[in-house]
């Protein structure tokens, strides 16, 4: 069946010439964006119940912009001054640059990974005798836990924000040719909102092995997956699939 419409379970990219917008124009398909999950900050009064004091840590591991925003939000709410001695370990350059929203970049000790959390290992290992704070959501990826434990460092995870399932009830009578998922949480949200969901002719596109597993555990069919050597991005995987089924359109 030919593809005319796609629903991406993430916020719409703010950049006009994003790969998704380019795909929509090139293939003449409708692409809508709708976050299946969203992030909510943990109120500082609730955070205090964790009995974790950020000022006790001179090493902070940051894995997302949400982690950055909520870490500094809690510092401000708790009236903790930002120490010049803190070392920031960022999972990517994008996160490191985002720190400039809160600190003077050139005056801080910032260590940057390449892309994956494992890339931070040699940087963190240099300070294995020190303690680390991981400001994160209530759902921590296993790779993060396993990597830090394998390094043998002393680290503390604190929930600064939570991942919450979005209300999708307005989509009950709307159908799309392809649903695109980037995390198991997206699949969880789908069935939370629509417990009786039947895939039928709907194609499902997924990114990452853990998302593939989540789809299959629900008895659904994976039609499009990324990354692969041929299609390292989701838009490339969609492009390839649409090219194959929309011939003669």
PDB file of C-alpha atoms in Angstrom:
ATOM      1  CA  UNK A   1       0.000   0.000   0.000  1.00  0.00           C
ATOM      2  CA  UNK A   2       1.186   3.467  -0.892  1.00  0.00           C
ATOM      3  CA  UNK A   3       2.139   5.965   1.796  1.00  0.00           C
ATOM      4  CA  UNK A   4       0.264   9.256   1.987  1.00  0.00           C
ATOM      5  CA  UNK A   5       0.447  10.136   5.688  1.00  0.00           C
ATOM      6  CA  UNK A   6       2.947   9.725   8.534  1.00  0.00           C
ATOM      7  CA  UNK A   7       2.666  10.459  12.259  1.00  0.00           C
ATOM      8  CA  UNK A   8       5.954  11.059  14.087  1.00  0.00           C
ATOM      9  CA  UNK A   9       5.688  10.566  17.856  1.00  0.00           C
ATOM     10  CA  UNK A  10       7.939  13.525  18.648  1.00  0.00           C
ATOM     11  CA  UNK A  11       7.641  17.329  18.682  1.00  0.00           C
ATOM     12  CA  UNK A  12       7.876  19.031  15.307  1.00  0.00           C
ATOM     13  CA  UNK A  13      11.436  20.140  14.467  1.00  0.00           C
ATOM     14  CA  UNK A  14      11.880  23.880  14.856  1.00  0.00           C
ATOM     15  CA  UNK A  15      14.191  24.062  11.857  1.00  0.00           C
ATOM     16  CA  UNK A  16      12.294  24.670   8.606  1.00  0.00           C
ATOM     17  CA  UNK A  17      14.633  22.591   6.449  1.00  0.00           C
ATOM     18  CA  UNK A  18      14.696  19.590   8.780  1.00  0.00           C
ATOM     19  CA  UNK A  19      15.080  16.128   7.173  1.00  0.00           C
ATOM     20  CA  UNK A  20      11.409  15.385   7.915  1.00  0.00           C
ATOM     21  CA  UNK A  21      10.208  18.525   6.171  1.00  0.00           C
ATOM     22  CA  UNK A  22      12.477  17.756   3.223  1.00  0.00           C
ATOM     23  CA  UNK A  23      11.055  14.226   3.077  1.00  0.00           C
ATOM     24  CA  UNK A  24       7.473  15.519   3.108  1.00  0.00           C
ATOM     25  CA  UNK A  25       8.172  17.927   0.241  1.00  0.00           C
ATOM     26  CA  UNK A  26      10.153  15.461  -1.858  1.00  0.00           C
ATOM     27  CA  UNK A  27       7.725  12.552  -1.471  1.00  0.00           C
ATOM     28  CA  UNK A  28       4.560  14.691  -1.356  1.00  0.00           C
ATOM     29  CA  UNK A  29       3.344  12.981   1.811  1.00  0.00           C
ATOM     30  CA  UNK A  30       1.680  14.484   4.863  1.00  0.00           C
ATOM     31  CA  UNK A  31       3.833  14.325   7.995  1.00  0.00           C
ATOM     32  CA  UNK A  32       2.335  15.278  11.357  1.00  0.00           C
ATOM     33  CA  UNK A  33       4.189  15.493  14.653  1.00  0.00           C
ATOM     34  CA  UNK A  34       2.745  14.658  18.055  1.00  0.00           C
ATOM     35  CA  UNK A  35       4.733  13.905  21.228  1.00  0.00           C
ATOM     36  CA  UNK A  36       3.490  10.618  22.687  1.00  0.00           C
ATOM     37  CA  UNK A  37       5.375  11.413  25.882  1.00  0.00           C
ATOM     38  CA  UNK A  38       6.490  14.661  27.476  1.00  0.00           C
ATOM     39  CA  UNK A  39       8.695  15.828  30.305  1.00  0.00           C
ATOM     40  CA  UNK A  40       7.510  17.445  33.529  1.00  0.00           C
ATOM     41  CA  UNK A  41       9.809  18.963  36.124  1.00  0.00           C
ATOM     42  CA  UNK A  42       9.790  17.450  39.598  1.00  0.00           C
ATOM     43  CA  UNK A  43       8.793  20.215  42.043  1.00  0.00           C
ATOM     44  CA  UNK A  44      11.695  21.144  44.280  1.00  0.00           C
ATOM     45  CA  UNK A  45       9.675  20.327  47.417  1.00  0.00           C
ATOM     46  CA  UNK A  46       9.268  16.791  46.036  1.00  0.00           C
ATOM     47  CA  UNK A  47      12.910  16.620  44.983  1.00  0.00           C
ATOM     48  CA  UNK A  48      14.011  17.359  48.553  1.00  0.00           C
ATOM     49  CA  UNK A  49      12.385  14.088  49.637  1.00  0.00           C
ATOM     50  CA  UNK A  50      15.097  12.209  47.732  1.00  0.00           C
ATOM     51  CA  UNK A  51      17.566  13.559  50.298  1.00  0.00           C
ATOM     52  CA  UNK A  52      20.115  14.322  47.600  1.00  0.00           C
ATOM     53  CA  UNK A  53      21.887  17.652  47.956  1.00  0.00           C
ATOM     54  CA  UNK A  54      23.408  18.852  44.645  1.00  0.00           C
ATOM     55  CA  UNK A  55      26.000  20.963  46.455  1.00  0.00           C
ATOM     56  CA  UNK A  56      27.633  17.762  47.723  1.00  0.00           C
ATOM     57  CA  UNK A  57      28.750  16.843  44.192  1.00  0.00           C
ATOM     58  CA  UNK A  58      31.596  18.382  42.213  1.00  0.00           C
ATOM     59  CA  UNK A  59      30.997  16.132  39.196  1.00  0.00           C
ATOM     60  CA  UNK A  60      27.735  16.266  37.239  1.00  0.00           C
ATOM     61  CA  UNK A  61      26.827  13.964  34.341  1.00  0.00           C
ATOM     62  CA  UNK A  62      24.444  15.562  31.832  1.00  0.00           C
ATOM     63  CA  UNK A  63      22.691  13.416  29.230  1.00  0.00           C
ATOM     64  CA  UNK A  64      20.073  15.820  27.820  1.00  0.00           C
ATOM     65  CA  UNK A  65      18.972  19.428  27.651  1.00  0.00           C
ATOM     66  CA  UNK A  66      16.184  18.545  30.077  1.00  0.00           C
ATOM     67  CA  UNK A  67      18.823  17.389  32.543  1.00  0.00           C
ATOM     68  CA  UNK A  68      20.671  20.693  32.157  1.00  0.00           C
ATOM     69  CA  UNK A  69      17.552  22.832  32.589  1.00  0.00           C
ATOM     70  CA  UNK A  70      16.257  20.955  35.605  1.00  0.00           C
ATOM     71  CA  UNK A  71      19.640  20.688  37.336  1.00  0.00           C
ATOM     72  CA  UNK A  72      20.074  24.461  37.299  1.00  0.00           C
ATOM     73  CA  UNK A  73      16.394  24.994  38.157  1.00  0.00           C
ATOM     74  CA  UNK A  74      16.832  22.984  41.352  1.00  0.00           C
ATOM     75  CA  UNK A  75      20.057  24.817  42.206  1.00  0.00           C
ATOM     76  CA  UNK A  76      18.228  28.124  41.917  1.00  0.00           C
ATOM     77  CA  UNK A  77      15.203  26.943  43.895  1.00  0.00           C
ATOM     78  CA  UNK A  78      17.437  25.585  46.654  1.00  0.00           C
ATOM     79  CA  UNK A  79      19.566  28.737  46.551  1.00  0.00           C
ATOM     80  CA  UNK A  80      22.725  26.794  45.863  1.00  0.00           C
ATOM     81  CA  UNK A  81      25.400  28.925  44.140  1.00  0.00           C
ATOM     82  CA  UNK A  82      26.959  27.481  40.990  1.00  0.00           C
ATOM     83  CA  UNK A  83      30.492  26.568  41.998  1.00  0.00           C
ATOM     84  CA  UNK A  84      33.382  27.192  39.621  1.00  0.00           C
ATOM     85  CA  UNK A  85      34.867  23.886  40.758  1.00  0.00           C
ATOM     86  CA  UNK A  86      32.118  21.706  39.282  1.00  0.00           C
ATOM     87  CA  UNK A  87      33.116  19.424  36.417  1.00  0.00           C
ATOM     88  CA  UNK A  88      30.423  18.764  33.806  1.00  0.00           C
ATOM     89  CA  UNK A  89      30.442  15.522  31.811  1.00  0.00           C
ATOM     90  CA  UNK A  90      28.245  15.955  28.728  1.00  0.00           C
ATOM     91  CA  UNK A  91      27.114  13.132  26.470  1.00  0.00           C
ATOM     92  CA  UNK A  92      27.526  15.282  23.339  1.00  0.00           C
ATOM     93  CA  UNK A  93      28.780  18.626  22.058  1.00  0.00           C
ATOM     94  CA  UNK A  94      25.191  19.810  21.694  1.00  0.00           C
ATOM     95  CA  UNK A  95      24.620  19.332  25.431  1.00  0.00           C
ATOM     96  CA  UNK A  96      27.938  20.965  26.252  1.00  0.00           C
ATOM     97  CA  UNK A  97      27.127  24.043  24.180  1.00  0.00           C
ATOM     98  CA  UNK A  98      23.685  24.192  25.762  1.00  0.00           C
ATOM     99  CA  UNK A  99      25.418  24.697  29.111  1.00  0.00           C
ATOM    100  CA  UNK A 100      26.263  28.222  27.956  1.00  0.00           C
ATOM    101  CA  UNK A 101      22.678  29.102  28.840  1.00  0.00           C
ATOM    102  CA  UNK A 102      23.710  28.836  32.500  1.00  0.00           C
ATOM    103  CA  UNK A 103      27.509  29.107  32.780  1.00  0.00           C
ATOM    104  CA  UNK A 104      30.383  30.870  31.057  1.00  0.00           C
ATOM    105  CA  UNK A 105      31.636  28.030  28.887  1.00  0.00           C
ATOM    106  CA  UNK A 106      35.330  28.944  28.751  1.00  0.00           C
ATOM    107  CA  UNK A 107      35.571  29.271  32.521  1.00  0.00           C
ATOM    108  CA  UNK A 108      34.209  25.821  33.309  1.00  0.00           C
ATOM    109  CA  UNK A 109      35.603  22.297  33.359  1.00  0.00           C
ATOM    110  CA  UNK A 110      33.546  20.613  30.677  1.00  0.00           C
ATOM    111  CA  UNK A 111      34.197  17.125  29.328  1.00  0.00           C
ATOM    112  CA  UNK A 112      32.425  16.005  26.193  1.00  0.00           C
ATOM    113  CA  UNK A 113      31.600  12.582  24.767  1.00  0.00           C
ATOM    114  CA  UNK A 114      31.229  11.936  21.058  1.00  0.00           C
ATOM    115  CA  UNK A 115      27.746  10.475  20.770  1.00  0.00           C
ATOM    116  CA  UNK A 116      27.036   7.504  23.037  1.00  0.00           C
ATOM    117  CA  UNK A 117      27.131   7.416  26.823  1.00  0.00           C
ATOM    118  CA  UNK A 118      29.935   4.841  26.697  1.00  0.00           C
ATOM    119  CA  UNK A 119      32.148   7.500  25.097  1.00  0.00           C
ATOM    120  CA  UNK A 120      32.250   9.285  28.463  1.00  0.00           C
ATOM    121  CA  UNK A 121      33.827   6.266  30.160  1.00  0.00           C
ATOM    122  CA  UNK A 122      37.518   7.245  29.798  1.00  0.00           C
ATOM    123  CA  UNK A 123      36.727  10.808  30.884  1.00  0.00           C
ATOM    124  CA  UNK A 124      34.813   9.730  33.980  1.00  0.00           C
ATOM    125  CA  UNK A 125      37.398   7.063  34.816  1.00  0.00           C
ATOM    126  CA  UNK A 126      40.046   9.754  35.310  1.00  0.00           C
ATOM    127  CA  UNK A 127      38.142  10.832  38.410  1.00  0.00           C
ATOM    128  CA  UNK A 128      37.019   7.414  39.605  1.00  0.00           C
ATOM    129  CA  UNK A 129      37.821   8.266  43.232  1.00  0.00           C
ATOM    130  CA  UNK A 130      35.352  11.162  43.208  1.00  0.00           C
ATOM    131  CA  UNK A 131      31.553  11.144  43.456  1.00  0.00           C
ATOM    132  CA  UNK A 132      29.208  11.858  40.547  1.00  0.00           C
ATOM    133  CA  UNK A 133      25.655  13.183  40.336  1.00  0.00           C
ATOM    134  CA  UNK A 134      23.363  12.052  37.528  1.00  0.00           C
ATOM    135  CA  UNK A 135      20.386  14.436  37.203  1.00  0.00           C
ATOM    136  CA  UNK A 136      17.884  12.490  35.159  1.00  0.00           C
ATOM    137  CA  UNK A 137      14.343  11.351  34.556  1.00  0.00           C
ATOM    138  CA  UNK A 138      12.571   8.643  36.511  1.00  0.00           C
ATOM    139  CA  UNK A 139      13.459   6.178  33.732  1.00  0.00           C
ATOM    140  CA  UNK A 140      17.201   5.692  33.402  1.00  0.00           C
ATOM    141  CA  UNK A 141      18.535   3.842  30.379  1.00  0.00           C
ATOM    142  CA  UNK A 142      20.181   0.528  31.347  1.00  0.00           C
ATOM    143  CA  UNK A 143      23.314   1.400  29.358  1.00  0.00           C
ATOM    144  CA  UNK A 144      23.937   4.353  31.681  1.00  0.00           C
ATOM    145  CA  UNK A 145      23.578   2.266  34.827  1.00  0.00           C
ATOM    146  CA  UNK A 146      25.699  -0.567  33.427  1.00  0.00           C
ATOM    147  CA  UNK A 147      28.449   1.742  32.208  1.00  0.00           C
ATOM    148  CA  UNK A 148      28.803   3.633  35.490  1.00  0.00           C
ATOM    149  CA  UNK A 149      28.703   0.434  37.546  1.00  0.00           C
ATOM    150  CA  UNK A 150      31.336  -1.154  35.315  1.00  0.00           C
ATOM    151  CA  UNK A 151      33.622   1.822  35.904  1.00  0.00           C
ATOM    152  CA  UNK A 152      33.376   1.262  39.639  1.00  0.00           C
ATOM    153  CA  UNK A 153      32.730   4.920  40.386  1.00  0.00           C
ATOM    154  CA  UNK A 154      30.530   6.245  43.169  1.00  0.00           C
ATOM    155  CA  UNK A 155      27.491   7.822  41.568  1.00  0.00           C
ATOM    156  CA  UNK A 156      24.049   8.957  42.608  1.00  0.00           C
ATOM    157  CA  UNK A 157      20.976   9.177  40.400  1.00  0.00           C
ATOM    158  CA  UNK A 158      18.431  11.824  41.333  1.00  0.00           C
ATOM    159  CA  UNK A 159      15.071  12.367  39.635  1.00  0.00           C
ATOM    160  CA  UNK A 160      14.931  16.012  38.564  1.00  0.00           C
ATOM    161  CA  UNK A 161      12.155  15.472  35.989  1.00  0.00           C
ATOM    162  CA  UNK A 162       9.743  12.771  34.879  1.00  0.00           C
ATOM    163  CA  UNK A 163       8.638  11.263  31.588  1.00  0.00           C
ATOM    164  CA  UNK A 164       4.849  11.430  31.365  1.00  0.00           C
ATOM    165  CA  UNK A 165       2.451   9.814  28.900  1.00  0.00           C
ATOM    166  CA  UNK A 166       0.629  12.379  26.768  1.00  0.00           C
ATOM    167  CA  UNK A 167      -3.134  12.446  26.250  1.00  0.00           C
ATOM    168  CA  UNK A 168      -3.784  11.322  22.655  1.00  0.00           C
ATOM    169  CA  UNK A 169      -7.556  10.897  22.904  1.00  0.00           C
ATOM    170  CA  UNK A 170      -8.142  13.386  20.074  1.00  0.00           C
ATOM    171  CA  UNK A 171      -6.416  10.955  17.694  1.00  0.00           C
ATOM    172  CA  UNK A 172      -8.932   8.178  18.335  1.00  0.00           C
ATOM    173  CA  UNK A 173     -10.584   8.530  14.937  1.00  0.00           C
ATOM    174  CA  UNK A 174      -7.511   9.595  12.980  1.00  0.00           C
ATOM    175  CA  UNK A 175      -5.494   7.123  10.940  1.00  0.00           C
ATOM    176  CA  UNK A 176      -2.034   7.271   9.399  1.00  0.00           C
ATOM    177  CA  UNK A 177      -0.217   5.014   6.960  1.00  0.00           C
ATOM    178  CA  UNK A 178       2.953   5.027   9.097  1.00  0.00           C
ATOM    179  CA  UNK A 179       3.521   5.551  12.830  1.00  0.00           C
ATOM    180  CA  UNK A 180       7.096   6.469  13.798  1.00  0.00           C
ATOM    181  CA  UNK A 181       8.528   5.610  17.223  1.00  0.00           C
ATOM    182  CA  UNK A 182      11.888   6.441  18.772  1.00  0.00           C
ATOM    183  CA  UNK A 183      11.596   4.815  22.202  1.00  0.00           C
ATOM    184  CA  UNK A 184       9.763   2.080  24.125  1.00  0.00           C
ATOM    185  CA  UNK A 185       7.965   4.873  26.001  1.00  0.00           C
ATOM    186  CA  UNK A 186       6.231   5.820  22.768  1.00  0.00           C
ATOM    187  CA  UNK A 187       4.854   2.293  22.431  1.00  0.00           C
ATOM    188  CA  UNK A 188       3.779   2.368  26.081  1.00  0.00           C
ATOM    189  CA  UNK A 189       1.909   5.607  25.417  1.00  0.00           C
ATOM    190  CA  UNK A 190       0.204   4.152  22.342  1.00  0.00           C
ATOM    191  CA  UNK A 191      -1.317   1.277  24.312  1.00  0.00           C
ATOM    192  CA  UNK A 192      -2.057   3.425  27.348  1.00  0.00           C
ATOM    193  CA  UNK A 193      -4.165   5.695  25.143  1.00  0.00           C
ATOM    194  CA  UNK A 194      -5.519   2.953  22.887  1.00  0.00           C
ATOM    195  CA  UNK A 195      -5.525  -0.411  24.724  1.00  0.00           C
ATOM    196  CA  UNK A 196      -7.314  -2.124  21.841  1.00  0.00           C
ATOM    197  CA  UNK A 197      -4.960  -0.846  19.131  1.00  0.00           C
ATOM    198  CA  UNK A 198      -4.834  -3.115  16.082  1.00  0.00           C
ATOM    199  CA  UNK A 199      -2.072  -2.605  13.557  1.00  0.00           C
ATOM    200  CA  UNK A 200      -3.822  -3.995  10.466  1.00  0.00           C
ATOM    201  CA  UNK A 201      -2.423  -2.103   7.444  1.00  0.00           C
ATOM    202  CA  UNK A 202      -0.658   0.560   9.489  1.00  0.00           C
ATOM    203  CA  UNK A 203       3.087   0.449   9.000  1.00  0.00           C
ATOM    204  CA  UNK A 204       5.298   0.917  12.061  1.00  0.00           C
ATOM    205  CA  UNK A 205       8.731   2.532  11.839  1.00  0.00           C
ATOM    206  CA  UNK A 206      11.085   2.273  14.814  1.00  0.00           C
ATOM    207  CA  UNK A 207      14.490   3.609  15.803  1.00  0.00           C
ATOM    208  CA  UNK A 208      16.789   1.472  17.943  1.00  0.00           C
ATOM    209  CA  UNK A 209      16.847  -2.127  19.104  1.00  0.00           C
ATOM    210  CA  UNK A 210      15.045  -1.460  22.379  1.00  0.00           C
ATOM    211  CA  UNK A 211      12.156   0.104  20.483  1.00  0.00           C
ATOM    212  CA  UNK A 212      12.037  -2.865  18.106  1.00  0.00           C
ATOM    213  CA  UNK A 213      11.812  -5.165  21.121  1.00  0.00           C
ATOM    214  CA  UNK A 214       9.000  -3.098  22.668  1.00  0.00           C
ATOM    215  CA  UNK A 215       6.991  -3.274  19.440  1.00  0.00           C
ATOM    216  CA  UNK A 216       7.452  -7.013  19.065  1.00  0.00           C
ATOM    217  CA  UNK A 217       6.536  -7.651  22.711  1.00  0.00           C
ATOM    218  CA  UNK A 218       3.162  -6.055  21.961  1.00  0.00           C
ATOM    219  CA  UNK A 219       2.680  -8.467  19.090  1.00  0.00           C
ATOM    220  CA  UNK A 220       3.058  -5.756  16.481  1.00  0.00           C
ATOM    221  CA  UNK A 221       4.918  -5.862  13.174  1.00  0.00           C
ATOM    222  CA  UNK A 222       8.020  -3.760  12.495  1.00  0.00           C
ATOM    223  CA  UNK A 223       7.929  -2.601   8.888  1.00  0.00           C
ATOM    224  CA  UNK A 224      10.702   0.004   8.898  1.00  0.00           C
ATOM    225  CA  UNK A 225      13.717   0.163  11.195  1.00  0.00           C
ATOM    226  CA  UNK A 226      16.777   2.322  11.707  1.00  0.00           C
ATOM    227  CA  UNK A 227      19.636   2.716  12.129  1.00  0.00           C
ATOM    228  CA  UNK A 228      21.129   0.274   9.628  1.00  0.00           C
ATOM    229  CA  UNK A 229      24.317   0.519   7.553  1.00  0.00           C
ATOM    230  CA  UNK A 230      22.198   1.525   4.560  1.00  0.00           C
ATOM    231  CA  UNK A 231      19.842   3.857   6.445  1.00  0.00           C
ATOM    232  CA  UNK A 232      21.552   5.371   9.520  1.00  0.00           C
ATOM    233  CA  UNK A 233      18.699   7.825  10.132  1.00  0.00           C
ATOM    234  CA  UNK A 234      14.931   7.451  10.404  1.00  0.00           C
ATOM    235  CA  UNK A 235      14.252   9.826   7.526  1.00  0.00           C
ATOM    236  CA  UNK A 236      16.557   7.822   5.283  1.00  0.00           C
ATOM    237  CA  UNK A 237      14.755   4.606   6.238  1.00  0.00           C
ATOM    238  CA  UNK A 238      11.392   6.218   5.515  1.00  0.00           C
ATOM    239  CA  UNK A 239      12.677   7.577   2.225  1.00  0.00           C
ATOM    240  CA  UNK A 240      13.813   4.153   1.127  1.00  0.00           C
ATOM    241  CA  UNK A 241      10.543   2.514   2.126  1.00  0.00           C
ATOM    242  CA  UNK A 242       8.364   5.131   0.452  1.00  0.00           C
ATOM    243  CA  UNK A 243      10.434   4.872  -2.722  1.00  0.00           C
ATOM    244  CA  UNK A 244       9.730   1.152  -2.813  1.00  0.00           C
ATOM    245  CA  UNK A 245       5.961   1.270  -2.199  1.00  0.00           C
ATOM    246  CA  UNK A 246       4.969   4.516  -3.912  1.00  0.00           C
ATOM    247  CA  UNK A 247       6.328   3.665  -7.349  1.00  0.00           C
ATOM    248  CA  UNK A 248       3.917   4.692 -10.018  1.00  0.00           C
ATOM    249  CA  UNK A 249       2.102   7.046  -7.676  1.00  0.00           C
TER     250      UNK A 249
END
